[in-house]
mmCIF file of C-alpha atoms in Angstrom:
data_model
loop_
_atom_site.group_PDB
_atom_site.id
_atom_site.type_symbol
_atom_site.label_atom_id
_atom_site.label_comp_id
_atom_site.label_asym_id
_atom_site.label_seq_id
_atom_site.Cartn_x
_atom_site.Cartn_y
_atom_site.Cartn_z
ATOM 1 C CA MET A 1 -74.031 97.381 26.497
ATOM 2 C CA ARG A 2 -73.593 93.652 26.494
ATOM 3 C CA THR A 3 -75.078 93.428 23.042
ATOM 4 C CA ARG A 4 -72.557 95.714 21.559
ATOM 5 C CA THR A 5 -69.642 94.048 23.310
ATOM 6 C CA CYS A 6 -70.678 90.695 21.863
ATOM 7 C CA LEU A 7 -70.680 92.151 18.401
ATOM 8 C CA ALA A 8 -67.332 93.748 18.850
ATOM 9 C CA LEU A 9 -65.807 90.558 20.115
ATOM 10 C CA ALA A 10 -67.144 88.513 17.270
ATOM 11 C CA ALA A 11 -65.707 90.815 14.664
ATOM 12 C CA VAL A 12 -62.406 91.131 16.412
ATOM 13 C CA ALA A 13 -62.077 87.531 17.276
ATOM 14 C CA ALA A 14 -62.573 86.585 13.628
ATOM 15 C CA THR A 15 -59.848 88.944 12.635
ATOM 16 C CA LEU A 16 -57.370 87.676 15.211
ATOM 17 C CA ALA A 17 -57.823 84.064 14.429
ATOM 18 C CA VAL A 18 -56.632 84.451 10.833
ATOM 19 C CA GLY A 19 -53.579 86.458 11.736
ATOM 20 C CA ALA A 20 -52.524 83.974 14.339
ATOM 21 C CA ALA A 21 -52.919 80.913 12.175
ATOM 22 C CA PRO A 22 -49.673 79.655 10.576
ATOM 23 C CA ALA A 23 -49.310 78.240 7.106
ATOM 24 C CA SER A 24 -48.475 74.600 6.424
ATOM 25 C CA ALA A 25 -47.319 72.424 3.561
ATOM 26 C CA SER A 26 -50.154 71.230 1.376
ATOM 27 C CA PRO A 27 -50.325 69.247 -1.862
ATOM 28 C CA GLY A 28 -49.567 71.561 -4.733
ATOM 29 C CA GLY A 29 -48.942 74.509 -2.417
ATOM 30 C CA THR A 30 -45.893 76.726 -2.828
ATOM 31 C CA VAL A 31 -43.754 78.278 -0.101
ATOM 32 C CA ALA A 32 -40.413 80.004 0.202
ATOM 33 C CA ALA A 33 -37.441 78.457 1.998
ATOM 34 C CA GLY A 34 -36.933 80.058 5.425
ATOM 35 C CA ALA A 35 -40.557 81.222 5.312
ATOM 36 C CA VAL A 36 -42.359 83.588 7.696
ATOM 37 C CA LEU A 37 -44.712 80.788 8.841
ATOM 38 C CA THR A 38 -43.329 77.355 9.731
ATOM 39 C CA THR A 39 -44.223 74.221 11.672
ATOM 40 C CA GLY A 40 -41.877 72.151 13.823
ATOM 41 C CA GLY A 41 -40.377 75.202 15.528
ATOM 42 C CA ALA A 42 -38.767 78.436 14.384
ATOM 43 C CA GLY A 43 -36.972 77.888 11.094
ATOM 44 C CA GLY A 44 -38.834 74.611 10.579
ATOM 45 C CA THR A 45 -40.970 73.350 7.687
ATOM 46 C CA PRO A 46 -42.578 76.201 5.718
ATOM 47 C CA VAL A 47 -46.375 76.315 5.758
ATOM 48 C CA ALA A 48 -47.761 75.802 2.261
ATOM 49 C CA VAL A 49 -50.002 78.208 0.401
ATOM 50 C CA GLY A 50 -53.549 76.852 0.539
ATOM 51 C CA ASP A 51 -53.183 75.206 3.954
ATOM 52 C CA VAL A 52 -56.009 75.712 6.428
ATOM 53 C CA LEU A 53 -55.143 77.091 9.871
ATOM 54 C CA ALA A 54 -57.401 76.901 12.913
ATOM 55 C CA ALA A 55 -57.269 78.126 16.519
ATOM 56 C CA PRO A 56 -59.647 77.763 19.474
ATOM 57 C CA LEU A 57 -59.655 80.010 22.528
ATOM 58 C CA ALA A 58 -56.571 79.380 24.648
ATOM 59 C CA ALA A 59 -57.148 76.954 27.526
ATOM 60 C CA ASN A 60 -58.906 78.417 30.571
ATOM 61 C CA THR A 61 -59.681 81.734 28.837
ATOM 62 C CA ARG A 62 -62.822 83.439 27.553
ATOM 63 C CA ALA A 63 -63.481 85.994 24.851
ATOM 64 C CA THR A 64 -64.875 89.216 26.336
ATOM 65 C CA PHE A 65 -66.972 92.028 24.837
ATOM 66 C CA TYR A 66 -67.146 94.936 27.240
ATOM 67 C CA SER A 67 -68.881 98.278 26.827
ATOM 68 C CA THR A 68 -65.795 100.201 27.986
ATOM 69 C CA ALA A 69 -62.081 99.561 27.660
ATOM 70 C CA ALA A 70 -61.542 99.322 31.411
ATOM 71 C CA GLY A 71 -64.916 97.811 32.310
ATOM 72 C CA SER A 72 -66.206 94.317 33.072
ATOM 73 C CA THR A 73 -69.815 94.613 31.916
ATOM 74 C CA GLY A 74 -70.849 92.958 28.691
ATOM 75 C CA VAL A 75 -70.728 89.536 27.096
ATOM 76 C CA THR A 76 -68.285 86.664 27.564
ATOM 77 C CA CYS A 77 -67.993 83.532 25.412
ATOM 78 C CA GLY A 78 -66.445 80.254 26.512
ATOM 79 C CA VAL A 79 -66.099 78.760 23.027
ATOM 80 C CA SER A 80 -64.749 80.405 19.878
ATOM 81 C CA GLN A 81 -62.939 79.153 16.770
ATOM 82 C CA LEU A 82 -60.915 80.903 14.073
ATOM 83 C CA THR A 83 -60.307 79.388 10.621
ATOM 84 C CA ALA A 84 -58.095 80.843 7.890
ATOM 85 C CA GLN A 85 -56.426 79.825 4.628
ATOM 86 C CA VAL A 86 -52.837 80.770 3.782
ATOM 87 C CA LEU A 87 -52.586 83.001 0.693
ATOM 88 C CA ASP A 88 -48.869 83.854 0.709
ATOM 89 C CA ASN A 89 -45.929 82.751 2.863
ATOM 90 C CA PRO A 90 -42.776 84.531 1.647
ATOM 91 C CA ALA A 91 -39.215 84.125 2.846
ATOM 92 C CA ALA A 92 -38.413 85.827 6.151
ATOM 93 C CA PRO A 93 -38.112 88.658 6.860
ATOM 94 C CA GLY A 94 -41.472 89.475 5.364
ATOM 95 C CA THR A 95 -45.242 89.382 5.817
ATOM 96 C CA ALA A 96 -47.475 86.349 5.325
ATOM 97 C CA THR A 97 -51.100 86.852 4.266
ATOM 98 C CA GLU A 98 -54.187 84.778 5.027
ATOM 99 C CA SER A 99 -57.895 84.783 4.312
ATOM 100 C CA LEU A 100 -60.036 84.609 7.457
ATOM 101 C CA THR A 101 -62.910 82.393 6.359
ATOM 102 C CA GLY A 102 -64.552 81.470 9.654
ATOM 103 C CA HIS A 103 -65.062 82.926 13.132
ATOM 104 C CA THR A 104 -67.615 81.373 15.458
ATOM 105 C CA PHE A 105 -68.790 81.916 19.062
ATOM 106 C CA SER A 106 -70.885 79.850 21.458
ATOM 107 C CA SER A 107 -71.445 79.268 25.191
ATOM 108 C CA CYS A 108 -71.923 83.019 25.643
ATOM 109 C CA THR A 109 -73.395 84.728 28.700
ATOM 110 C CA SER A 110 -74.069 88.325 29.715
ATOM 111 C CA ASN A 111 -73.995 90.290 32.965
ATOM 112 C CA VAL A 112 -75.744 93.326 31.472
ATOM 113 C CA THR A 113 -78.829 94.369 33.424
ATOM 114 C CA GLY A 114 -81.940 93.444 31.453
ATOM 115 C CA VAL A 115 -80.247 90.842 29.233
ATOM 116 C CA THR A 116 -81.421 87.324 30.089
ATOM 117 C CA SER A 117 -79.416 85.308 27.564
ATOM 118 C CA VAL A 118 -77.302 85.505 24.414
ATOM 119 C CA ARG A 119 -79.104 83.929 21.472
ATOM 120 C CA SER A 120 -76.333 84.216 18.891
ATOM 121 C CA LEU A 121 -73.156 86.005 17.787
ATOM 122 C CA THR A 122 -72.498 86.099 14.036
ATOM 123 C CA VAL A 123 -69.556 87.559 12.139
ATOM 124 C CA GLY A 124 -70.476 89.097 8.779
ATOM 125 C CA ASN A 125 -68.823 90.095 5.511
ATOM 126 C CA LEU A 126 -66.247 87.289 5.562
ATOM 127 C CA PRO A 127 -63.645 86.616 4.340
ATOM 128 C CA TYR A 128 -61.266 89.173 5.849
ATOM 129 C CA THR A 129 -57.622 89.679 4.931
ATOM 130 C CA VAL A 130 -55.027 88.909 7.609
ATOM 131 C CA SER A 131 -51.347 89.871 7.541
ATOM 132 C CA VAL A 132 -48.763 88.352 9.899
ATOM 133 C CA GLY A 133 -45.378 90.070 10.144
ATOM 134 C CA ASP A 134 -42.110 88.779 11.594
ATOM 135 C CA SER A 135 -40.884 92.160 12.838
ATOM 136 C CA ALA A 136 -40.659 92.978 16.564
ATOM 137 C CA GLY A 137 -43.708 91.658 18.409
ATOM 138 C CA ASN A 138 -44.949 89.574 15.441
ATOM 139 C CA PRO A 139 -47.734 92.052 14.545
ATOM 140 C CA VAL A 140 -51.064 90.799 13.186
ATOM 141 C CA ALA A 141 -53.468 93.037 11.257
ATOM 142 C CA VAL A 142 -56.960 92.232 9.995
ATOM 143 C CA THR A 143 -58.640 94.265 7.275
ATOM 144 C CA SER A 144 -62.002 94.027 5.537
ATOM 145 C CA GLY A 145 -62.467 92.174 2.257
ATOM 146 C CA THR A 146 -64.538 92.852 -0.823
ATOM 147 C CA ALA A 147 -67.786 91.824 0.931
ATOM 148 C CA GLY A 148 -67.733 94.887 3.188
ATOM 149 C CA PRO A 149 -66.418 96.148 6.541
ATOM 150 C CA ILE A 150 -65.544 93.924 9.502
ATOM 151 C CA GLN A 151 -68.901 93.414 11.155
ATOM 152 C CA ALA A 152 -70.625 91.381 13.879
ATOM 153 C CA THR A 153 -74.244 90.979 14.893
ATOM 154 C CA ALA A 154 -75.489 89.897 18.313
ATOM 155 C CA VAL A 155 -79.008 88.717 19.038
ATOM 156 C CA LEU A 156 -79.938 88.947 22.736
ATOM 157 C CA ASN A 157 -82.955 87.972 24.812
ATOM 158 C CA SER A 158 -83.903 90.726 27.265
ATOM 159 C CA TRP A 159 -86.652 92.059 29.522
ATOM 160 C CA PHE A 160 -87.704 94.190 26.549
ATOM 161 C CA GLY A 161 -87.856 91.357 24.026
ATOM 162 C CA THR A 162 -85.315 90.308 21.412
ATOM 163 C CA LEU A 163 -82.543 92.828 20.769
ATOM 164 C CA THR A 164 -80.447 92.796 17.606
ATOM 165 C CA CYS A 165 -77.222 94.809 17.707
ATOM 166 C CA SER A 166 -74.752 95.301 14.842
ATOM 167 C CA TYR A 167 -71.208 96.639 15.169
ATOM 168 C CA GLN A 168 -68.323 97.501 12.877
ATOM 169 C CA LEU A 169 -64.622 97.809 13.578
ATOM 170 C CA SER A 170 -63.411 101.314 14.393
ATOM 171 C CA GLY A 171 -60.050 101.829 12.679
ATOM 172 C CA ALA A 172 -57.498 99.013 12.276
ATOM 173 C CA PHE A 173 -57.850 95.665 13.988
ATOM 174 C CA THR A 174 -54.477 94.620 15.350
ATOM 175 C CA GLY A 175 -52.955 91.998 17.609
ATOM 176 C CA SER A 176 -49.773 89.976 18.023
ATOM 177 C CA ALA A 177 -48.564 86.388 17.654
ATOM 178 C CA ASP A 178 -46.766 84.636 20.535
ATOM 179 C CA ASN A 179 -44.469 81.762 19.550
ATOM 180 C CA ALA A 180 -44.087 80.464 23.112
ATOM 181 C CA ALA A 181 -47.777 79.521 23.261
ATOM 182 C CA HIS A 182 -48.399 79.480 19.478
ATOM 183 C CA SER A 183 -51.167 81.968 20.165
ATOM 184 C CA LEU A 184 -52.756 85.172 18.908
ATOM 185 C CA VAL A 185 -53.486 87.934 21.429
ATOM 186 C CA PHE A 186 -56.002 90.762 21.043
ATOM 187 C CA ARG A 187 -56.749 93.421 23.653
ATOM 188 C CA ASN A 188 -59.478 96.083 23.723
ATOM 189 C CA GLU A 189 -60.154 96.111 19.988
ATOM 190 C CA HIS A 190 -62.739 98.878 19.517
ATOM 191 C CA PHE A 191 -66.050 98.396 17.684
ATOM 192 C CA VAL A 192 -68.820 100.940 17.216
ATOM 193 C CA LYS A 193 -72.547 100.404 16.824
ATOM 194 C CA SER A 194 -73.704 100.431 13.200
ATOM 195 C CA GLY A 195 -77.342 99.385 13.585
ATOM 196 C CA GLY A 196 -80.018 97.773 15.732
ATOM 197 C CA SER A 197 -81.997 98.656 18.843
ATOM 198 C CA VAL A 198 -81.573 101.973 20.656
ATOM 199 C CA LEU A 199 -80.902 99.855 23.750
ATOM 200 C CA CYS A 200 -77.671 98.475 22.256
ATOM 201 C CA PRO A 201 -74.440 99.958 23.670
ATOM 202 C CA ALA A 202 -72.658 102.492 21.477
ATOM 203 C CA ASP A 203 -69.248 100.816 21.778
ATOM 204 C CA GLY A 204 -67.718 97.399 22.285
ATOM 205 C CA TYR A 205 -64.189 96.390 23.316
ATOM 206 C CA PHE A 206 -63.049 92.892 22.379
ATOM 207 C CA SER A 207 -60.282 90.899 24.054
ATOM 208 C CA ALA A 208 -59.304 87.273 23.471
ATOM 209 C CA THR A 209 -56.366 84.897 23.223
ATOM 210 C CA TYR A 210 -56.512 82.151 20.576
ATOM 211 C CA GLY A 211 -54.207 79.175 20.484
ATOM 212 C CA PRO A 212 -52.528 77.012 19.716
ATOM 213 C CA VAL A 213 -52.744 77.958 16.051
ATOM 214 C CA ALA A 214 -52.466 74.696 14.106
ATOM 215 C CA ASP A 215 -52.006 73.718 10.476
ATOM 216 C CA THR A 216 -54.933 71.347 9.999
ATOM 217 C CA SER A 217 -53.797 70.474 6.460
ATOM 218 C CA ARG A 218 -50.769 68.585 7.818
ATOM 219 C CA ALA A 219 -50.790 65.224 9.583
ATOM 220 C CA GLY A 220 -51.106 65.720 13.334
ATOM 221 C CA SER A 221 -52.122 69.399 12.956
ATOM 222 C CA PRO A 222 -48.735 70.838 14.074
ATOM 223 C CA ALA A 223 -48.490 74.227 15.762
ATOM 224 C CA VAL A 224 -47.403 77.248 13.687
ATOM 225 C CA ASP A 225 -44.473 79.574 14.412
ATOM 226 C CA VAL A 226 -43.723 83.070 13.090
ATOM 227 C CA ASN A 227 -40.075 83.522 12.065
#
């Protein structure tokens, strides 16, 4: 079960990180006045197309991959990073789009019986497409790209040897952006097993909070807001 949760988290986490990341002004980039994504506060400087956004796990939080939506058995990771590039940042109201190019996990452990350690968590088929809306709740949606479906693979050490578990997103991957903490929040995003050992759990539920989302293409890496 832990194996599958890890996979689910990886895929979901990747997706969330892109949606949460704001756009910033970059040389040669173009943005609309009063854009959806800004730095320097709501209604501030528009994030430029081409800027790179990044977000770690929020302070004092962990990414979790549980085998059930209400459970606590699976894999947790203390370090994770999302990286995305801004593709479009129109005038508000509207929807900004990003390309999720990186999603990494480390410092992972498992409390699943029989699993002794987590060797790796890898997100596949990047990049993904991320949309960030400025309607109620600042919705974030992550969809697969041309490389294939949203996918994650976990490699675990266990009493039975090395287990490899692969998972794919079940349905849409959605979250929300929070301007107060400049964060992206994802809860119980559902992944299903797509390959690997028969000992891998059939489902995985990913939850994580990433932030602050920062525009690393601008001096000082300012936080990003959704307008």
